[in-house]
Amino acid sequence: MSADLNSPQTLALLTRIADALERLAPVSTAHADVTAADAFVWQAAGRRLSPVPKVNRVEMSLLRGIDRVRDQLAENTGRFARGLPANNALLWGARGMGKSSLVKAVHAEINHTRPADARPLKLIEIHREDIETLPDLMGLLRAEPHRFIVFCDDLSFDGDDTSYKSLKAVLEGGIEGRPDNVIFYATSNRRHLLPRDMMENERSTAINPGEAIEEKVSLSDRFGLWLGFHKCSQDEYLDMVFGYVDHLGLEGDRDAIRAEALEWATTRGARSGRTAWQFIQDLAGRLGKAI
């Protein structure tokens, strides 16, 4: 006996099958209007770029204690913006020392100083959990006339996470690889993005395990530029604090501010740019000054 195609049970079954097929179908990548803004967030679920009208950034002049890495990243980014060869960059090290702030500040500085007839450099943030869709994003940007920094903050991989393979294919070794108009910047609290047990697993599956030393199987090795950020000294911390004080026009006895800033850092067990900014927010609030 044939089933009644109009029965509620059959219709419900067909609906479930249709929903399942729709979920299995690949998500189409929408066309991106990259002229809508200078910065975007990659929305992996819809395969689209979401414009960011105002980027949460700190001015380059306020980033203290990181002069060497600041200059290196600015030079690398400047070359890329001019169409010259440049490296993907991994900014790693101490928390709160301005890794992500530096990426955003360099992007703003490059656009501020670019020639009038040059296209603006675009910044696209991709979230750590969306790294698997990085090849889709690269495919979207490949044909664009603009140049792009694709930026991932706090990047690392743990356990049996295999999404790092998408990043490796883009950085080096994939059939298409990284488009010429895209550079990839990432920040991380550790220099080696893969934990030791994952690197050992890659070494054990290599054709010649004896030659697959840790550095060569490390994902970090795919970045041409490594920039290390280290904990700041007391003098560097105070330089950050008074840089903000002067920039924001916060008034008060400087000796008292110095003592309060040091006590603030002591109670938090860390001296960093983030700690300095948190102190400044508290100081400005007590002084009744909006920032």
Short mmCIF file of C-alpha atoms in Angstrom, two decimals:
data_model
loop_
_atom_site.label_atom_id
_atom_site.label_comp_id
_atom_site.label_asym_id
_atom_site.label_seq_id
_atom_site.Cartn_x
_atom_site.Cartn_y
_atom_site.Cartn_z
CA MET A 1 0.00 0.00 0.00
CA SER A 2 1.42 3.39 -0.97
CA ALA A 3 1.77 6.06 1.70
CA ASP A 4 -0.65 8.99 1.73
CA LEU A 5 1.52 11.94 0.66
CA ASN A 6 -0.97 14.35 2.17
CA SER A 7 -1.02 12.76 5.61
CA PRO A 8 0.33 14.84 8.52
CA GLN A 9 2.96 12.17 9.28
CA THR A 10 4.30 12.18 5.72
CA LEU A 11 4.34 15.97 5.49
CA ALA A 12 6.19 16.16 8.80
CA LEU A 13 8.77 13.63 7.57
CA LEU A 14 9.30 15.49 4.29
CA THR A 15 9.71 18.76 6.20
CA ARG A 16 12.41 17.22 8.40
CA ILE A 17 14.23 15.86 5.35
CA ALA A 18 14.12 19.26 3.64
CA ASP A 19 15.45 20.99 6.76
CA ALA A 20 18.28 18.47 7.04
CA LEU A 21 19.27 18.96 3.40
CA GLU A 22 19.24 22.73 3.85
CA ARG A 23 21.58 22.43 6.84
CA LEU A 24 23.95 20.24 4.83
CA ALA A 25 24.06 22.61 1.87
CA PRO A 26 27.14 24.87 1.80
CA VAL A 27 26.58 28.44 2.90
CA SER A 28 26.90 30.81 -0.04
CA THR A 29 29.33 33.68 0.41
CA ALA A 30 27.66 37.03 -0.02
CA HIS A 31 29.29 39.80 -2.04
CA ALA A 32 31.09 42.25 0.23
CA ASP A 33 30.83 46.02 -0.09
CA VAL A 34 34.31 46.79 1.19
CA THR A 35 33.81 50.51 0.56
CA ALA A 36 31.24 50.68 3.39
CA ALA A 37 33.95 51.11 6.05
CA ASP A 38 37.67 50.72 6.71
CA ALA A 39 37.10 47.95 9.27
CA PHE A 40 34.86 44.89 9.34
CA VAL A 41 34.04 41.83 11.41
CA TRP A 42 33.72 38.53 9.55
CA GLN A 43 30.33 36.98 10.29
CA ALA A 44 31.05 33.32 9.60
CA ALA A 45 27.46 32.09 9.92
CA GLY A 46 26.29 34.27 7.04
CA ARG A 47 29.63 34.39 5.21
CA ARG A 48 29.52 38.16 5.15
CA LEU A 49 31.45 41.20 6.34
CA SER A 50 29.83 43.42 8.96
CA PRO A 51 31.07 47.07 8.77
CA VAL A 52 32.51 48.66 11.93
CA PRO A 53 31.78 52.42 11.77
CA LYS A 54 34.10 53.26 14.70
CA VAL A 55 36.98 51.02 15.74
CA ASN A 56 37.82 50.78 19.44
CA ARG A 57 41.45 51.84 19.23
CA VAL A 58 44.23 53.70 21.03
CA GLU A 59 46.38 56.31 19.32
CA MET A 60 49.84 55.12 18.30
CA SER A 61 51.54 57.79 20.42
CA LEU A 62 49.95 56.38 23.58
CA LEU A 63 51.44 52.91 23.14
CA ARG A 64 54.54 53.08 25.32
CA GLY A 65 57.23 50.55 26.15
CA ILE A 66 56.86 48.65 22.87
CA ASP A 67 58.85 50.91 20.56
CA ARG A 68 60.82 48.19 18.76
CA VAL A 69 57.88 45.94 17.92
CA ARG A 70 55.75 48.99 17.10
CA ASP A 71 58.27 50.12 14.48
CA GLN A 72 58.65 46.61 13.05
CA LEU A 73 54.91 46.09 12.61
CA ALA A 74 54.44 49.59 11.19
CA GLU A 75 57.22 49.03 8.64
CA ASN A 76 55.88 45.61 7.63
CA THR A 77 52.34 46.97 7.27
CA GLY A 78 53.51 50.01 5.35
CA ARG A 79 55.29 47.83 2.81
CA PHE A 80 52.20 45.68 2.40
CA ALA A 81 49.96 48.73 1.92
CA ARG A 82 52.27 49.95 -0.86
CA GLY A 83 52.03 46.60 -2.66
CA LEU A 84 55.50 45.39 -1.63
CA PRO A 85 56.34 41.98 -0.11
CA ALA A 86 55.51 41.67 3.60
CA ASN A 87 55.13 38.92 6.18
CA ASN A 88 52.23 37.53 8.17
CA ALA A 89 52.81 38.54 11.79
CA LEU A 90 52.34 36.82 15.15
CA LEU A 91 52.26 39.17 18.12
CA TRP A 92 52.80 37.04 21.22
CA GLY A 93 53.63 37.51 24.88
CA ALA A 94 52.47 39.13 28.09
CA ARG A 95 48.83 39.94 28.59
CA GLY A 96 47.70 43.54 28.46
CA MET A 97 50.82 44.89 26.75
CA GLY A 98 49.04 46.28 23.69
CA LYS A 99 49.22 43.49 21.09
CA SER A 100 45.75 43.97 19.62
CA SER A 101 45.89 47.72 20.28
CA LEU A 102 49.05 47.93 18.18
CA VAL A 103 47.44 46.18 15.20
CA LYS A 104 44.50 48.61 15.24
CA ALA A 105 46.74 51.63 15.81
CA VAL A 106 49.06 50.70 12.93
CA HIS A 107 46.07 50.23 10.63
CA ALA A 108 44.78 53.70 11.53
CA GLU A 109 48.22 55.29 11.14
CA ILE A 110 48.76 53.77 7.69
CA ASN A 111 45.42 55.12 6.48
CA HIS A 112 46.02 58.52 8.05
CA THR A 113 49.35 58.96 6.26
CA ARG A 114 48.51 57.29 2.93
CA PRO A 115 48.72 59.33 -0.31
CA ALA A 116 45.47 60.95 -1.38
CA ASP A 117 45.21 58.78 -4.49
CA ALA A 118 45.84 55.48 -2.63
CA ARG A 119 43.05 53.13 -1.60
CA PRO A 120 42.55 52.79 2.16
CA LEU A 121 43.87 49.68 3.86
CA LYS A 122 41.05 47.52 5.25
CA LEU A 123 41.05 45.70 8.60
CA ILE A 124 38.96 42.55 9.03
CA GLU A 125 38.64 40.77 12.37
CA ILE A 126 37.95 37.04 12.35
CA HIS A 127 37.02 35.37 15.62
CA ARG A 128 39.07 32.45 16.87
CA GLU A 129 36.12 30.04 16.65
CA ASP A 130 35.60 30.95 12.97
CA ILE A 131 39.10 30.05 11.74
CA GLU A 132 37.66 27.08 9.82
CA THR A 133 35.93 29.57 7.50
CA LEU A 134 39.16 31.46 6.75
CA PRO A 135 39.44 29.95 3.23
CA ASP A 136 35.93 31.28 2.47
CA LEU A 137 36.96 34.75 3.60
CA MET A 138 40.10 34.60 1.47
CA GLY A 139 38.03 33.60 -1.53
CA LEU A 140 35.77 36.59 -0.96
CA LEU A 141 38.71 39.03 -0.80
CA ARG A 142 40.86 37.58 -3.58
CA ALA A 143 39.29 39.55 -6.43
CA GLU A 144 38.96 42.85 -4.53
CA PRO A 145 41.17 45.79 -5.56
CA HIS A 146 41.75 46.84 -1.92
CA ARG A 147 44.38 45.40 0.42
CA PHE A 148 43.35 43.75 3.68
CA ILE A 149 44.73 42.92 7.11
CA VAL A 150 42.88 39.87 8.40
CA PHE A 151 43.27 39.94 12.17
CA CYS A 152 42.58 37.26 14.81
CA ASP A 153 42.90 38.22 18.46
CA ASP A 154 43.92 35.70 21.14
CA LEU A 155 44.60 32.85 18.73
CA SER A 156 45.52 29.40 20.07
CA PHE A 157 44.46 25.79 19.65
CA ASP A 158 43.88 23.07 22.21
CA GLY A 159 43.06 19.39 22.45
CA ASP A 160 41.66 17.75 19.34
CA ASP A 161 40.83 21.04 17.59
CA THR A 162 41.66 20.59 13.91
CA SER A 163 40.62 24.03 12.67
CA TYR A 164 44.29 25.06 12.74
CA LYS A 165 44.71 23.15 9.46
CA SER A 166 42.61 25.78 7.69
CA LEU A 167 45.03 28.44 8.90
CA LYS A 168 48.08 26.43 7.87
CA ALA A 169 46.68 25.95 4.37
CA VAL A 170 46.12 29.69 4.00
CA LEU A 171 49.48 30.75 5.43
CA GLU A 172 51.52 28.21 3.53
CA GLY A 173 51.03 25.13 1.41
CA GLY A 174 47.46 25.35 0.13
CA ILE A 175 46.69 25.18 -3.58
CA GLU A 176 45.50 28.79 -3.62
CA GLY A 177 47.29 30.01 -0.50
CA ARG A 178 47.00 33.56 0.76
CA PRO A 179 45.86 36.14 -1.82
CA ASP A 180 48.44 38.79 -2.67
CA ASN A 181 46.13 41.50 -1.34
CA VAL A 182 45.72 39.90 2.11
CA ILE A 183 48.05 39.70 5.09
CA PHE A 184 47.28 37.81 8.30
CA TYR A 185 48.02 39.18 11.79
CA ALA A 186 47.33 37.26 14.98
CA THR A 187 47.88 37.85 18.69
CA SER A 188 48.47 35.15 21.26
CA ASN A 189 49.65 34.82 24.83
CA ARG A 190 51.98 32.00 23.81
CA ARG A 191 54.57 31.82 21.07
CA HIS A 192 53.65 28.30 19.94
CA LEU A 193 49.99 28.28 19.00
CA LEU A 194 49.75 24.49 19.17
CA PRO A 195 50.29 22.77 22.52
CA ARG A 196 53.19 20.34 22.72
CA ASP A 197 51.05 17.21 22.49
CA MET A 198 49.57 18.38 19.16
CA MET A 199 53.02 19.15 17.76
CA GLU A 200 54.21 15.70 18.83
CA ASN A 201 51.26 14.18 17.00
CA GLU A 202 52.19 16.02 13.80
CA ARG A 203 55.79 14.87 14.17
CA SER A 204 54.74 11.24 14.61
CA THR A 205 52.77 11.31 11.34
CA ALA A 206 55.50 13.03 9.30
CA ILE A 207 57.19 11.16 6.45
CA ASN A 208 60.57 11.57 8.11
CA PRO A 209 59.99 12.03 11.87
CA GLY A 210 63.70 12.52 12.47
CA GLU A 211 63.66 15.75 10.47
CA ALA A 212 60.30 16.99 11.68
CA ILE A 213 61.67 18.95 14.59
CA GLU A 214 59.35 20.96 16.77
CA GLU A 215 59.98 24.28 15.09
CA LYS A 216 59.10 22.92 11.65
CA VAL A 217 55.81 21.39 12.67
CA SER A 218 54.82 24.40 14.75
CA LEU A 219 52.02 26.50 13.33
CA SER A 220 53.90 29.58 14.52
CA ASP A 221 56.60 28.83 11.98
CA ARG A 222 54.18 29.83 9.21
CA PHE A 223 54.39 33.44 10.40
CA GLY A 224 57.34 35.29 8.93
CA LEU A 225 57.35 37.98 11.61
CA TRP A 226 57.35 37.16 15.33
CA LEU A 227 56.96 40.11 17.67
CA GLY A 228 57.43 39.45 21.38
CA PHE A 229 55.72 41.53 24.08
CA HIS A 230 57.17 41.34 27.57
CA LYS A 231 56.13 42.64 30.97
CA CYS A 232 56.99 46.27 31.41
CA SER A 233 59.23 47.86 34.02
CA GLN A 234 57.96 50.29 36.65
CA ASP A 235 59.30 53.25 34.67
CA GLU A 236 57.58 52.05 31.49
CA TYR A 237 54.32 51.54 33.39
CA LEU A 238 54.46 55.07 34.81
CA ASP A 239 55.30 56.42 31.35
CA MET A 240 52.07 54.80 30.10
CA VAL A 241 50.08 56.29 32.98
CA PHE A 242 51.34 59.84 32.49
CA GLY A 243 51.01 59.53 28.74
CA TYR A 244 47.28 59.03 29.28
CA VAL A 245 47.17 61.74 31.96
CA ASP A 246 48.68 64.34 29.65
CA HIS A 247 46.69 63.23 26.59
CA LEU A 248 43.38 63.38 28.44
CA GLY A 249 44.19 66.55 30.38
CA LEU A 250 43.72 64.95 33.81
CA GLU A 251 44.75 67.39 36.50
CA GLY A 252 46.19 66.57 39.90
CA ASP A 253 49.36 66.29 41.92
CA ARG A 254 51.73 64.12 39.88
CA ASP A 255 53.43 62.64 42.92
CA ALA A 256 50.04 61.56 44.27
CA ILE A 257 49.05 60.13 40.89
CA ARG A 258 52.35 58.24 40.75
CA ALA A 259 51.81 56.71 44.18
CA GLU A 260 48.21 55.75 43.38
CA ALA A 261 49.23 54.22 40.04
CA LEU A 262 51.90 52.08 41.70
CA GLU A 263 49.48 50.94 44.38
CA TRP A 264 46.92 50.10 41.68
CA ALA A 265 49.44 47.90 39.87
CA THR A 266 50.55 46.24 43.11
CA THR A 267 47.01 45.26 44.09
CA ARG A 268 46.54 43.64 40.68
CA GLY A 269 49.89 41.90 40.65
CA ALA A 270 50.81 43.20 37.20
CA ARG A 271 52.20 46.20 35.40
CA SER A 272 50.92 46.53 31.83
CA GLY A 273 49.28 48.91 29.40
CA ARG A 274 45.90 47.43 30.31
CA THR A 275 46.53 48.00 34.02
CA ALA A 276 47.58 51.59 33.29
CA TRP A 277 44.39 52.22 31.31
CA GLN A 278 42.22 50.71 34.03
CA PHE A 279 43.87 53.04 36.56
CA ILE A 280 43.26 56.01 34.25
CA GLN A 281 39.57 55.12 33.99
CA ASP A 282 39.34 55.05 37.79
CA LEU A 283 41.27 58.33 38.10
CA ALA A 284 39.14 60.10 35.49
CA GLY A 285 35.97 58.87 37.18
CA ARG A 286 37.09 60.23 40.54
CA LEU A 287 38.00 63.55 38.93
CA GLY A 288 34.59 63.71 37.25
CA LYS A 289 36.10 63.88 33.76
CA ALA A 290 34.58 62.03 30.82
CA ILE A 291 37.07 60.26 28.54
#
